[in-house]
């Protein structure tokens, strides 16, 4: 059933112009044609939002799935379970999408599966090659068994993984996307600027963890995501505990927040009192490594080349042969997006790609320090998006 517009006085507004969403779908369509794919079947919030602008609280519900089908011609159809969800889709999309309701009770995904099967059949795709979010870094609403149900209902359908295509389509950000990322970074910078005023008086890591989240919301974030507040003597990314924040301790804070769905993710390190000379030295070496990695970012460079710069800098500044995992990652509508900055990745950097530069370094006594800044690849090199961390460990 095709859904028609309704008269709502205070409608939500799309985050980008209709032409930008059309260009995104055309970019995906070109990739489909090059890979022999007839359509995309999408069932995740980020991809739906990226290609149509559709936002909804229904993504939290596993029994009221939302689907987006994009054909190799660039035509888009949103499938919703209820009329109210279709109304939301009308308000948040910028046009160019057909919106249909498949119905259902809200406690069973079977109507949604039937809706997808019927729409694929109506589009002549029941014998086609359709790519879905089946691979790396994708977590659709549907379970693996639900996708098997689609295969069983359409035995001639070739349902393949579309992860590589989707990440290629989303890798380079538009000016508007980067502006939202800049805004999220500005919110996070404001939060970090306030930390020296209260961290020394915080009762515990838990209290600091809560304050970080409240501050980014107060300063204008749409949402907060991953956060970590912990003493650097503890495992990195441990989140928080009820440990008191002790005098002369060094505290690592990693915070994320989003604006219009686009994320900022960077970390800062604070000394509450006087840190050891060992930690001060480790921090300065890490600051230098971070700078060298940032300066390696340029269009035409490969991910492996950027990684290798960070590795060589670590070897030279520490006199050791480090064991490095990734030293950063891409970011956008999701906090961690491919490609990761790692040794095996050969992806070529292009203008508009946004990265979190994230090397780490262990002190001689075993404390782990992690630096993180954000950059965008430009036509001539890079632009540092974050306000660079202080060169020396900040004492408060």
mmCIF file of C-alpha atoms in Angstrom:
data_model
loop_
_atom_site.group_PDB
_atom_site.id
_atom_site.type_symbol
_atom_site.label_atom_id
_atom_site.label_comp_id
_atom_site.label_asym_id
_atom_site.label_seq_id
_atom_site.Cartn_x
_atom_site.Cartn_y
_atom_site.Cartn_z
ATOM 1 C CA UNK A 1 0.000 0.000 0.000
ATOM 2 C CA UNK A 2 1.458 3.356 -1.027
ATOM 3 C CA UNK A 3 1.406 5.956 1.738
ATOM 4 C CA UNK A 4 0.349 9.554 1.033
ATOM 5 C CA UNK A 5 1.358 12.726 2.833
ATOM 6 C CA UNK A 6 -0.552 13.996 5.841
ATOM 7 C CA UNK A 7 -0.943 17.516 7.161
ATOM 8 C CA UNK A 8 1.297 17.936 10.215
ATOM 9 C CA UNK A 9 1.930 21.500 11.363
ATOM 10 C CA UNK A 10 5.275 20.930 13.055
ATOM 11 C CA UNK A 11 7.061 18.381 10.892
ATOM 12 C CA UNK A 12 10.611 17.223 11.382
ATOM 13 C CA UNK A 13 13.018 18.512 8.759
ATOM 14 C CA UNK A 14 15.496 16.487 6.695
ATOM 15 C CA UNK A 15 19.134 17.079 7.658
ATOM 16 C CA UNK A 16 20.280 17.567 4.048
ATOM 17 C CA UNK A 17 18.765 18.770 0.777
ATOM 18 C CA UNK A 18 17.001 16.212 -1.410
ATOM 19 C CA UNK A 19 19.719 16.536 -4.047
ATOM 20 C CA UNK A 20 22.386 15.283 -1.636
ATOM 21 C CA UNK A 21 20.375 12.151 -0.792
ATOM 22 C CA UNK A 22 19.798 11.599 -4.512
ATOM 23 C CA UNK A 23 23.540 11.852 -5.167
ATOM 24 C CA UNK A 24 24.237 9.309 -2.412
ATOM 25 C CA UNK A 25 21.774 6.837 -3.948
ATOM 26 C CA UNK A 26 23.250 7.450 -7.414
ATOM 27 C CA UNK A 27 26.733 6.748 -6.035
ATOM 28 C CA UNK A 28 25.461 3.458 -4.597
ATOM 29 C CA UNK A 29 23.726 2.661 -7.895
ATOM 30 C CA UNK A 30 26.974 3.149 -9.809
ATOM 31 C CA UNK A 31 28.752 0.791 -7.437
ATOM 32 C CA UNK A 32 25.948 -1.748 -7.849
ATOM 33 C CA UNK A 33 26.287 -1.657 -11.635
ATOM 34 C CA UNK A 34 30.053 -2.124 -11.402
ATOM 35 C CA UNK A 35 29.626 -5.152 -9.133
ATOM 36 C CA UNK A 36 26.699 -6.828 -10.880
ATOM 37 C CA UNK A 37 24.246 -6.128 -8.067
ATOM 38 C CA UNK A 38 20.575 -5.443 -8.833
ATOM 39 C CA UNK A 39 19.518 -3.824 -5.542
ATOM 40 C CA UNK A 40 20.387 -3.122 -1.925
ATOM 41 C CA UNK A 41 18.219 -4.447 0.910
ATOM 42 C CA UNK A 42 19.010 -2.344 3.977
ATOM 43 C CA UNK A 43 17.811 -2.807 7.545
ATOM 44 C CA UNK A 44 20.050 -0.616 9.737
ATOM 45 C CA UNK A 45 19.466 2.868 11.086
ATOM 46 C CA UNK A 46 22.701 4.392 9.784
ATOM 47 C CA UNK A 47 22.282 3.238 6.189
ATOM 48 C CA UNK A 48 18.592 4.193 6.103
ATOM 49 C CA UNK A 49 19.452 7.638 7.461
ATOM 50 C CA UNK A 50 22.380 8.046 5.079
ATOM 51 C CA UNK A 51 20.458 7.284 1.893
ATOM 52 C CA UNK A 52 17.072 8.825 2.747
ATOM 53 C CA UNK A 53 17.306 11.002 5.890
ATOM 54 C CA UNK A 54 14.751 8.796 7.662
ATOM 55 C CA UNK A 55 15.210 8.859 11.448
ATOM 56 C CA UNK A 56 13.039 7.043 13.957
ATOM 57 C CA UNK A 57 12.883 5.671 17.480
ATOM 58 C CA UNK A 58 11.559 2.437 15.955
ATOM 59 C CA UNK A 59 15.110 1.273 15.308
ATOM 60 C CA UNK A 60 15.187 0.232 18.959
ATOM 61 C CA UNK A 61 12.405 -2.276 18.273
ATOM 62 C CA UNK A 62 13.372 -5.657 16.838
ATOM 63 C CA UNK A 63 9.754 -6.609 16.164
ATOM 64 C CA UNK A 64 8.888 -3.526 14.091
ATOM 65 C CA UNK A 65 11.594 -3.628 11.425
ATOM 66 C CA UNK A 66 12.164 -0.911 8.833
ATOM 67 C CA UNK A 67 13.565 -1.711 5.398
ATOM 68 C CA UNK A 68 15.018 0.276 2.551
ATOM 69 C CA UNK A 69 15.350 -1.098 -0.965
ATOM 70 C CA UNK A 70 17.517 0.807 -3.447
ATOM 71 C CA UNK A 71 17.613 -0.475 -7.025
ATOM 72 C CA UNK A 72 20.544 -0.249 -9.410
ATOM 73 C CA UNK A 73 18.647 2.606 -11.087
ATOM 74 C CA UNK A 74 18.731 4.555 -7.807
ATOM 75 C CA UNK A 75 15.008 4.209 -6.958
ATOM 76 C CA UNK A 76 14.295 3.912 -3.218
ATOM 77 C CA UNK A 77 11.420 2.319 -1.294
ATOM 78 C CA UNK A 78 11.015 2.473 2.490
ATOM 79 C CA UNK A 79 8.958 -0.328 4.050
ATOM 80 C CA UNK A 80 7.397 0.373 7.469
ATOM 81 C CA UNK A 81 5.279 -1.646 9.854
ATOM 82 C CA UNK A 82 2.770 1.077 10.800
ATOM 83 C CA UNK A 83 1.097 4.173 9.409
ATOM 84 C CA UNK A 84 2.616 6.289 12.195
ATOM 85 C CA UNK A 85 6.111 5.149 11.176
ATOM 86 C CA UNK A 86 5.304 5.988 7.557
ATOM 87 C CA UNK A 87 4.282 9.472 8.721
ATOM 88 C CA UNK A 88 7.658 9.823 10.452
ATOM 89 C CA UNK A 89 9.397 8.728 7.255
ATOM 90 C CA UNK A 90 7.476 11.378 5.306
ATOM 91 C CA UNK A 91 8.604 14.060 7.742
ATOM 92 C CA UNK A 92 12.282 13.146 7.926
ATOM 93 C CA UNK A 93 13.060 12.152 4.343
ATOM 94 C CA UNK A 94 13.773 14.809 1.732
ATOM 95 C CA UNK A 95 11.645 13.282 -0.993
ATOM 96 C CA UNK A 96 12.448 10.904 -3.824
ATOM 97 C CA UNK A 97 11.436 7.791 -1.841
ATOM 98 C CA UNK A 98 8.319 5.695 -2.063
ATOM 99 C CA UNK A 99 6.972 4.769 1.375
ATOM 100 C CA UNK A 100 4.897 1.640 1.954
ATOM 101 C CA UNK A 101 3.269 0.012 4.998
ATOM 102 C CA UNK A 102 3.341 -3.770 5.399
ATOM 103 C CA UNK A 103 1.353 -3.886 8.661
ATOM 104 C CA UNK A 104 1.775 -6.237 11.588
ATOM 105 C CA UNK A 105 1.045 -6.619 15.276
ATOM 106 C CA UNK A 106 4.333 -5.308 16.666
ATOM 107 C CA UNK A 107 5.307 -8.590 18.322
ATOM 108 C CA UNK A 108 6.269 -10.701 15.291
ATOM 109 C CA UNK A 109 8.686 -9.976 12.428
ATOM 110 C CA UNK A 110 6.868 -12.286 9.989
ATOM 111 C CA UNK A 111 4.799 -9.456 8.449
ATOM 112 C CA UNK A 112 8.033 -7.589 7.815
ATOM 113 C CA UNK A 113 9.596 -10.605 6.110
ATOM 114 C CA UNK A 114 6.489 -10.974 3.953
ATOM 115 C CA UNK A 115 6.583 -7.262 3.129
ATOM 116 C CA UNK A 116 10.180 -7.555 1.888
ATOM 117 C CA UNK A 117 9.416 -10.701 -0.103
ATOM 118 C CA UNK A 118 6.362 -9.085 -1.727
ATOM 119 C CA UNK A 119 8.237 -5.877 -2.602
ATOM 120 C CA UNK A 120 11.244 -7.692 -4.058
ATOM 121 C CA UNK A 121 8.860 -9.765 -6.157
ATOM 122 C CA UNK A 122 6.910 -6.699 -7.300
ATOM 123 C CA UNK A 123 10.183 -5.050 -8.368
ATOM 124 C CA UNK A 124 11.189 -8.125 -10.353
ATOM 125 C CA UNK A 125 14.069 -8.823 -8.006
ATOM 126 C CA UNK A 126 12.947 -12.246 -6.789
ATOM 127 C CA UNK A 127 15.525 -13.815 -9.140
ATOM 128 C CA UNK A 128 18.030 -10.997 -8.831
ATOM 129 C CA UNK A 129 21.315 -10.441 -7.035
ATOM 130 C CA UNK A 130 20.506 -8.380 -3.960
ATOM 131 C CA UNK A 131 23.107 -7.125 -1.487
ATOM 132 C CA UNK A 132 22.323 -6.840 2.235
ATOM 133 C CA UNK A 133 24.213 -5.837 5.407
ATOM 134 C CA UNK A 134 25.624 -9.290 6.054
ATOM 135 C CA UNK A 135 29.288 -8.534 6.682
ATOM 136 C CA UNK A 136 31.857 -6.448 8.488
ATOM 137 C CA UNK A 137 30.718 -3.691 10.860
ATOM 138 C CA UNK A 138 27.020 -4.124 10.093
ATOM 139 C CA UNK A 139 24.364 -4.990 12.681
ATOM 140 C CA UNK A 140 20.916 -4.891 11.005
ATOM 141 C CA UNK A 141 17.658 -5.265 12.924
ATOM 142 C CA UNK A 142 17.031 -8.680 11.409
ATOM 143 C CA UNK A 143 18.680 -11.809 12.749
ATOM 144 C CA UNK A 144 20.606 -14.244 10.554
ATOM 145 C CA UNK A 145 17.610 -16.597 10.739
ATOM 146 C CA UNK A 146 15.313 -13.851 9.415
ATOM 147 C CA UNK A 147 17.528 -13.415 6.359
ATOM 148 C CA UNK A 148 17.372 -17.176 5.876
ATOM 149 C CA UNK A 149 13.568 -16.872 5.865
ATOM 150 C CA UNK A 150 13.829 -14.421 2.963
ATOM 151 C CA UNK A 151 16.062 -16.856 1.104
ATOM 152 C CA UNK A 152 13.613 -19.702 1.719
ATOM 153 C CA UNK A 153 10.665 -17.642 0.457
ATOM 154 C CA UNK A 154 12.603 -16.601 -2.674
ATOM 155 C CA UNK A 155 14.757 -19.612 -3.597
ATOM 156 C CA UNK A 156 15.932 -17.999 -6.869
ATOM 157 C CA UNK A 157 17.125 -14.872 -5.065
ATOM 158 C CA UNK A 158 20.881 -14.430 -4.698
ATOM 159 C CA UNK A 159 21.283 -12.612 -1.355
ATOM 160 C CA UNK A 160 24.903 -11.472 -1.028
ATOM 161 C CA UNK A 161 26.951 -9.279 1.295
ATOM 162 C CA UNK A 162 26.945 -5.574 0.432
ATOM 163 C CA UNK A 163 29.273 -4.349 3.190
ATOM 164 C CA UNK A 164 32.168 -3.419 0.912
ATOM 165 C CA UNK A 165 29.910 -1.487 -1.444
ATOM 166 C CA UNK A 166 28.174 0.372 1.377
ATOM 167 C CA UNK A 167 31.370 1.438 3.122
ATOM 168 C CA UNK A 168 32.807 2.629 -0.203
ATOM 169 C CA UNK A 169 29.662 4.690 -0.785
ATOM 170 C CA UNK A 170 29.874 6.264 2.684
ATOM 171 C CA UNK A 171 33.671 6.689 2.966
ATOM 172 C CA UNK A 172 33.966 10.268 1.693
ATOM 173 C CA UNK A 173 31.901 12.874 3.511
ATOM 174 C CA UNK A 174 30.209 15.903 1.967
ATOM 175 C CA UNK A 175 30.743 19.454 3.201
ATOM 176 C CA UNK A 176 27.438 19.207 5.083
ATOM 177 C CA UNK A 177 28.420 15.947 6.778
ATOM 178 C CA UNK A 178 31.768 17.395 7.831
ATOM 179 C CA UNK A 179 29.998 20.474 9.228
ATOM 180 C CA UNK A 180 27.891 18.252 11.518
ATOM 181 C CA UNK A 181 31.077 16.449 12.619
ATOM 182 C CA UNK A 182 32.703 19.825 13.318
ATOM 183 C CA UNK A 183 29.725 20.785 15.480
ATOM 184 C CA UNK A 184 29.955 17.539 17.462
ATOM 185 C CA UNK A 185 33.683 18.148 17.920
ATOM 186 C CA UNK A 186 32.950 21.665 19.187
ATOM 187 C CA UNK A 187 30.541 20.236 21.763
ATOM 188 C CA UNK A 188 33.179 17.746 22.930
ATOM 189 C CA UNK A 189 35.847 20.456 23.083
ATOM 190 C CA UNK A 190 33.584 22.527 25.353
ATOM 191 C CA UNK A 191 33.150 19.515 27.629
ATOM 192 C CA UNK A 192 36.917 18.917 27.829
ATOM 193 C CA UNK A 193 37.565 22.625 28.489
ATOM 194 C CA UNK A 194 35.439 22.310 31.636
ATOM 195 C CA UNK A 195 37.106 19.149 32.962
ATOM 196 C CA UNK A 196 39.926 20.967 34.863
ATOM 197 C CA UNK A 197 37.265 22.869 36.821
ATOM 198 C CA UNK A 198 35.689 19.753 38.353
ATOM 199 C CA UNK A 199 37.764 16.583 37.864
ATOM 200 C CA UNK A 200 39.922 17.079 40.967
ATOM 201 C CA UNK A 201 36.798 17.341 43.122
ATOM 202 C CA UNK A 202 34.972 14.383 41.538
ATOM 203 C CA UNK A 203 34.179 11.655 44.066
ATOM 204 C CA UNK A 204 34.907 8.763 41.730
ATOM 205 C CA UNK A 205 35.421 7.657 38.143
ATOM 206 C CA UNK A 206 31.698 6.900 38.047
ATOM 207 C CA UNK A 207 30.852 10.493 38.991
ATOM 208 C CA UNK A 208 33.217 11.820 36.313
ATOM 209 C CA UNK A 209 31.730 9.421 33.755
ATOM 210 C CA UNK A 210 28.248 10.791 34.492
ATOM 211 C CA UNK A 211 29.429 14.411 34.332
ATOM 212 C CA UNK A 212 31.020 13.883 30.911
ATOM 213 C CA UNK A 213 27.758 12.562 29.474
ATOM 214 C CA UNK A 214 25.632 15.318 31.003
ATOM 215 C CA UNK A 215 27.971 18.038 29.770
ATOM 216 C CA UNK A 216 27.948 16.995 26.116
ATOM 217 C CA UNK A 217 24.141 16.929 26.193
ATOM 218 C CA UNK A 218 24.060 20.336 27.892
ATOM 219 C CA UNK A 219 26.400 21.798 25.289
ATOM 220 C CA UNK A 220 24.251 20.669 22.358
ATOM 221 C CA UNK A 221 24.831 16.995 21.533
ATOM 222 C CA UNK A 222 21.955 14.943 20.154
ATOM 223 C CA UNK A 223 23.261 11.852 21.962
ATOM 224 C CA UNK A 224 26.320 10.418 23.651
ATOM 225 C CA UNK A 225 27.774 7.009 22.937
ATOM 226 C CA UNK A 226 30.931 5.288 24.113
ATOM 227 C CA UNK A 227 32.621 6.897 27.131
ATOM 228 C CA UNK A 228 35.520 5.858 29.299
ATOM 229 C CA UNK A 229 36.940 7.482 32.420
ATOM 230 C CA UNK A 230 39.738 5.554 34.094
ATOM 231 C CA UNK A 231 43.141 5.822 35.733
ATOM 232 C CA UNK A 232 45.852 5.057 33.160
ATOM 233 C CA UNK A 233 47.192 2.336 35.451
ATOM 234 C CA UNK A 234 44.008 0.385 34.685
ATOM 235 C CA UNK A 235 43.201 -1.408 31.404
ATOM 236 C CA UNK A 236 42.347 1.158 28.688
ATOM 237 C CA UNK A 237 38.688 1.456 27.797
ATOM 238 C CA UNK A 238 37.653 -0.045 31.128
ATOM 239 C CA UNK A 239 34.725 2.381 31.271
ATOM 240 C CA UNK A 240 34.580 3.435 34.900
ATOM 241 C CA UNK A 241 34.518 2.055 38.414
ATOM 242 C CA UNK A 242 33.714 3.405 41.867
ATOM 243 C CA UNK A 243 37.447 4.046 42.407
ATOM 244 C CA UNK A 244 38.017 7.497 43.890
ATOM 245 C CA UNK A 245 39.995 9.922 41.765
ATOM 246 C CA UNK A 246 43.217 10.062 43.753
ATOM 247 C CA UNK A 247 45.637 12.948 44.060
ATOM 248 C CA UNK A 248 48.614 12.639 41.702
ATOM 249 C CA UNK A 249 46.737 10.198 39.471
ATOM 250 C CA UNK A 250 46.559 10.457 35.666
ATOM 251 C CA UNK A 251 43.037 10.106 34.239
ATOM 252 C CA UNK A 252 42.162 9.093 30.684
ATOM 253 C CA UNK A 253 38.819 10.337 29.322
ATOM 254 C CA UNK A 254 37.465 9.150 25.969
ATOM 255 C CA UNK A 255 34.123 10.581 24.914
ATOM 256 C CA UNK A 256 31.812 10.426 21.919
ATOM 257 C CA UNK A 257 28.768 12.469 21.025
ATOM 258 C CA UNK A 258 26.649 13.052 17.931
ATOM 259 C CA UNK A 259 24.928 15.946 16.180
ATOM 260 C CA UNK A 260 22.382 15.076 13.478
ATOM 261 C CA UNK A 261 23.669 11.506 13.713
ATOM 262 C CA UNK A 262 27.321 12.412 13.005
ATOM 263 C CA UNK A 263 29.874 11.529 15.666
ATOM 264 C CA UNK A 264 32.883 13.077 17.317
ATOM 265 C CA UNK A 265 35.299 10.718 19.076
ATOM 266 C CA UNK A 266 38.513 11.862 20.731
ATOM 267 C CA UNK A 267 40.278 11.489 24.061
ATOM 268 C CA UNK A 268 42.165 13.648 26.523
ATOM 269 C CA UNK A 269 44.472 12.860 29.465
ATOM 270 C CA UNK A 270 44.594 14.872 32.696
ATOM 271 C CA UNK A 271 46.968 14.801 35.666
ATOM 272 C CA UNK A 272 45.240 15.397 38.976
ATOM 273 C CA UNK A 273 48.188 16.859 40.855
ATOM 274 C CA UNK A 274 51.771 15.934 40.051
ATOM 275 C CA UNK A 275 52.256 12.988 37.665
ATOM 276 C CA UNK A 276 55.391 10.858 37.684
ATOM 277 C CA UNK A 277 58.204 11.913 35.375
ATOM 278 C CA UNK A 278 57.791 8.546 33.652
ATOM 279 C CA UNK A 279 54.187 9.324 32.678
ATOM 280 C CA UNK A 280 55.070 12.866 31.631
ATOM 281 C CA UNK A 281 57.770 11.487 29.355
ATOM 282 C CA UNK A 282 55.464 8.809 27.912
ATOM 283 C CA UNK A 283 52.781 11.415 27.259
ATOM 284 C CA UNK A 284 55.232 13.685 25.362
ATOM 285 C CA UNK A 285 56.507 10.795 23.245
ATOM 286 C CA UNK A 286 52.903 9.845 22.417
ATOM 287 C CA UNK A 287 52.118 13.466 21.514
ATOM 288 C CA UNK A 288 55.031 13.431 19.057
ATOM 289 C CA UNK A 289 53.958 10.091 17.547
ATOM 290 C CA UNK A 290 50.440 11.451 17.096
ATOM 291 C CA UNK A 291 51.763 14.506 15.282
ATOM 292 C CA UNK A 292 53.798 12.401 12.862
ATOM 293 C CA UNK A 293 50.805 10.189 12.111
ATOM 294 C CA UNK A 294 48.587 13.227 11.507
ATOM 295 C CA UNK A 295 51.153 14.729 9.130
ATOM 296 C CA UNK A 296 51.169 11.499 7.077
ATOM 297 C CA UNK A 297 47.512 11.988 6.104
ATOM 298 C CA UNK A 298 47.191 13.130 2.483
ATOM 299 C CA UNK A 299 45.158 12.191 -0.592
ATOM 300 C CA UNK A 300 46.724 9.319 -2.519
ATOM 301 C CA UNK A 301 48.426 7.807 0.520
ATOM 302 C CA UNK A 302 47.365 4.327 1.565
ATOM 303 C CA UNK A 303 46.155 3.390 5.019
ATOM 304 C CA UNK A 304 49.200 1.133 5.333
ATOM 305 C CA UNK A 305 51.500 4.100 4.696
ATOM 306 C CA UNK A 306 49.893 6.145 7.487
ATOM 307 C CA UNK A 307 50.112 3.136 9.810
ATOM 308 C CA UNK A 308 53.781 2.635 8.920
ATOM 309 C CA UNK A 309 54.599 6.249 9.832
ATOM 310 C CA UNK A 310 53.072 5.720 13.290
ATOM 311 C CA UNK A 311 54.970 2.455 13.702
ATOM 312 C CA UNK A 312 58.336 3.929 12.693
ATOM 313 C CA UNK A 313 57.793 6.956 14.942
ATOM 314 C CA UNK A 314 57.045 4.633 17.867
ATOM 315 C CA UNK A 315 60.163 2.590 17.183
ATOM 316 C CA UNK A 316 62.374 5.693 16.911
ATOM 317 C CA UNK A 317 60.995 7.467 19.988
ATOM 318 C CA UNK A 318 60.914 4.429 22.264
ATOM 319 C CA UNK A 319 63.805 2.304 20.988
ATOM 320 C CA UNK A 320 61.512 -0.732 20.918
ATOM 321 C CA UNK A 321 59.702 -2.766 18.277
ATOM 322 C CA UNK A 322 56.038 -2.123 19.094
ATOM 323 C CA UNK A 323 53.115 -4.464 18.626
ATOM 324 C CA UNK A 324 50.450 -2.210 17.168
ATOM 325 C CA UNK A 325 46.869 -3.032 16.286
ATOM 326 C CA UNK A 326 45.029 -0.230 14.616
ATOM 327 C CA UNK A 327 46.180 3.362 15.082
ATOM 328 C CA UNK A 328 42.874 4.974 14.182
ATOM 329 C CA UNK A 329 39.609 4.562 12.314
ATOM 330 C CA UNK A 330 37.135 6.331 10.085
ATOM 331 C CA UNK A 331 34.029 7.949 11.577
ATOM 332 C CA UNK A 332 30.707 9.380 10.418
ATOM 333 C CA UNK A 333 27.174 8.197 11.147
ATOM 334 C CA UNK A 334 28.794 5.466 13.229
ATOM 335 C CA UNK A 335 31.543 5.922 15.791
ATOM 336 C CA UNK A 336 33.802 3.324 14.194
ATOM 337 C CA UNK A 337 33.576 2.930 10.436
ATOM 338 C CA UNK A 338 35.903 1.234 7.965
ATOM 339 C CA UNK A 339 38.628 1.657 7.043
ATOM 340 C CA UNK A 340 40.668 1.151 10.196
ATOM 341 C CA UNK A 341 44.226 2.496 10.198
ATOM 342 C CA UNK A 342 46.027 -0.836 10.343
ATOM 343 C CA UNK A 343 48.955 -2.619 8.713
ATOM 344 C CA UNK A 344 47.001 -4.816 6.305
ATOM 345 C CA UNK A 345 44.687 -2.105 4.922
ATOM 346 C CA UNK A 346 45.565 -0.754 1.451
ATOM 347 C CA UNK A 347 42.605 1.636 1.052
ATOM 348 C CA UNK A 348 43.712 4.862 -0.704
ATOM 349 C CA UNK A 349 42.873 8.111 1.105
ATOM 350 C CA UNK A 350 40.571 10.520 -0.705
ATOM 351 C CA UNK A 351 39.482 14.094 0.047
ATOM 352 C CA UNK A 352 36.485 14.096 2.393
ATOM 353 C CA UNK A 353 37.474 11.021 4.397
ATOM 354 C CA UNK A 354 37.384 11.713 8.152
ATOM 355 C CA UNK A 355 39.614 9.823 10.576
ATOM 356 C CA UNK A 356 40.242 9.496 14.280
ATOM 357 C CA UNK A 357 44.036 9.345 14.673
ATOM 358 C CA UNK A 358 44.530 7.084 17.702
ATOM 359 C CA UNK A 359 47.994 5.778 18.567
ATOM 360 C CA UNK A 360 48.797 4.428 22.018
ATOM 361 C CA UNK A 361 51.932 3.928 24.087
ATOM 362 C CA UNK A 362 52.779 1.943 27.205
ATOM 363 C CA UNK A 363 54.953 3.469 29.902
ATOM 364 C CA UNK A 364 57.911 1.409 31.210
ATOM 365 C CA UNK A 365 55.854 0.446 34.273
ATOM 366 C CA UNK A 366 52.877 -0.704 32.182
ATOM 367 C CA UNK A 367 50.422 2.220 32.142
ATOM 368 C CA UNK A 368 48.675 2.669 28.786
ATOM 369 C CA UNK A 369 48.231 6.143 27.331
ATOM 370 C CA UNK A 370 46.001 6.666 24.284
ATOM 371 C CA UNK A 371 45.940 9.844 22.199
ATOM 372 C CA UNK A 372 43.121 10.722 19.806
ATOM 373 C CA UNK A 373 42.572 13.570 17.367
ATOM 374 C CA UNK A 374 40.283 13.958 14.342
ATOM 375 C CA UNK A 375 41.300 14.976 10.820
ATOM 376 C CA UNK A 376 39.699 15.268 7.392
ATOM 377 C CA UNK A 377 41.594 14.528 4.197
ATOM 378 C CA UNK A 378 41.711 17.608 1.924
ATOM 379 C CA UNK A 379 42.753 18.128 -1.702
ATOM 380 C CA UNK A 380 46.272 19.065 -0.599
ATOM 381 C CA UNK A 381 46.753 17.173 2.667
ATOM 382 C CA UNK A 382 44.685 17.263 5.832
ATOM 383 C CA UNK A 383 42.811 19.581 8.158
ATOM 384 C CA UNK A 384 42.977 19.026 11.906
ATOM 385 C CA UNK A 385 39.379 19.175 13.109
ATOM 386 C CA UNK A 386 40.020 18.912 16.836
ATOM 387 C CA UNK A 387 41.768 21.438 19.049
ATOM 388 C CA UNK A 388 45.067 19.617 19.555
ATOM 389 C CA UNK A 389 45.780 18.246 23.008
ATOM 390 C CA UNK A 390 48.400 20.119 25.032
ATOM 391 C CA UNK A 391 52.000 19.169 24.230
ATOM 392 C CA UNK A 392 52.708 18.567 27.905
ATOM 393 C CA UNK A 393 50.496 16.589 30.252
ATOM 394 C CA UNK A 394 47.926 19.008 31.629
ATOM 395 C CA UNK A 395 48.007 19.328 35.433
ATOM 396 C CA UNK A 396 44.872 20.322 37.316
#
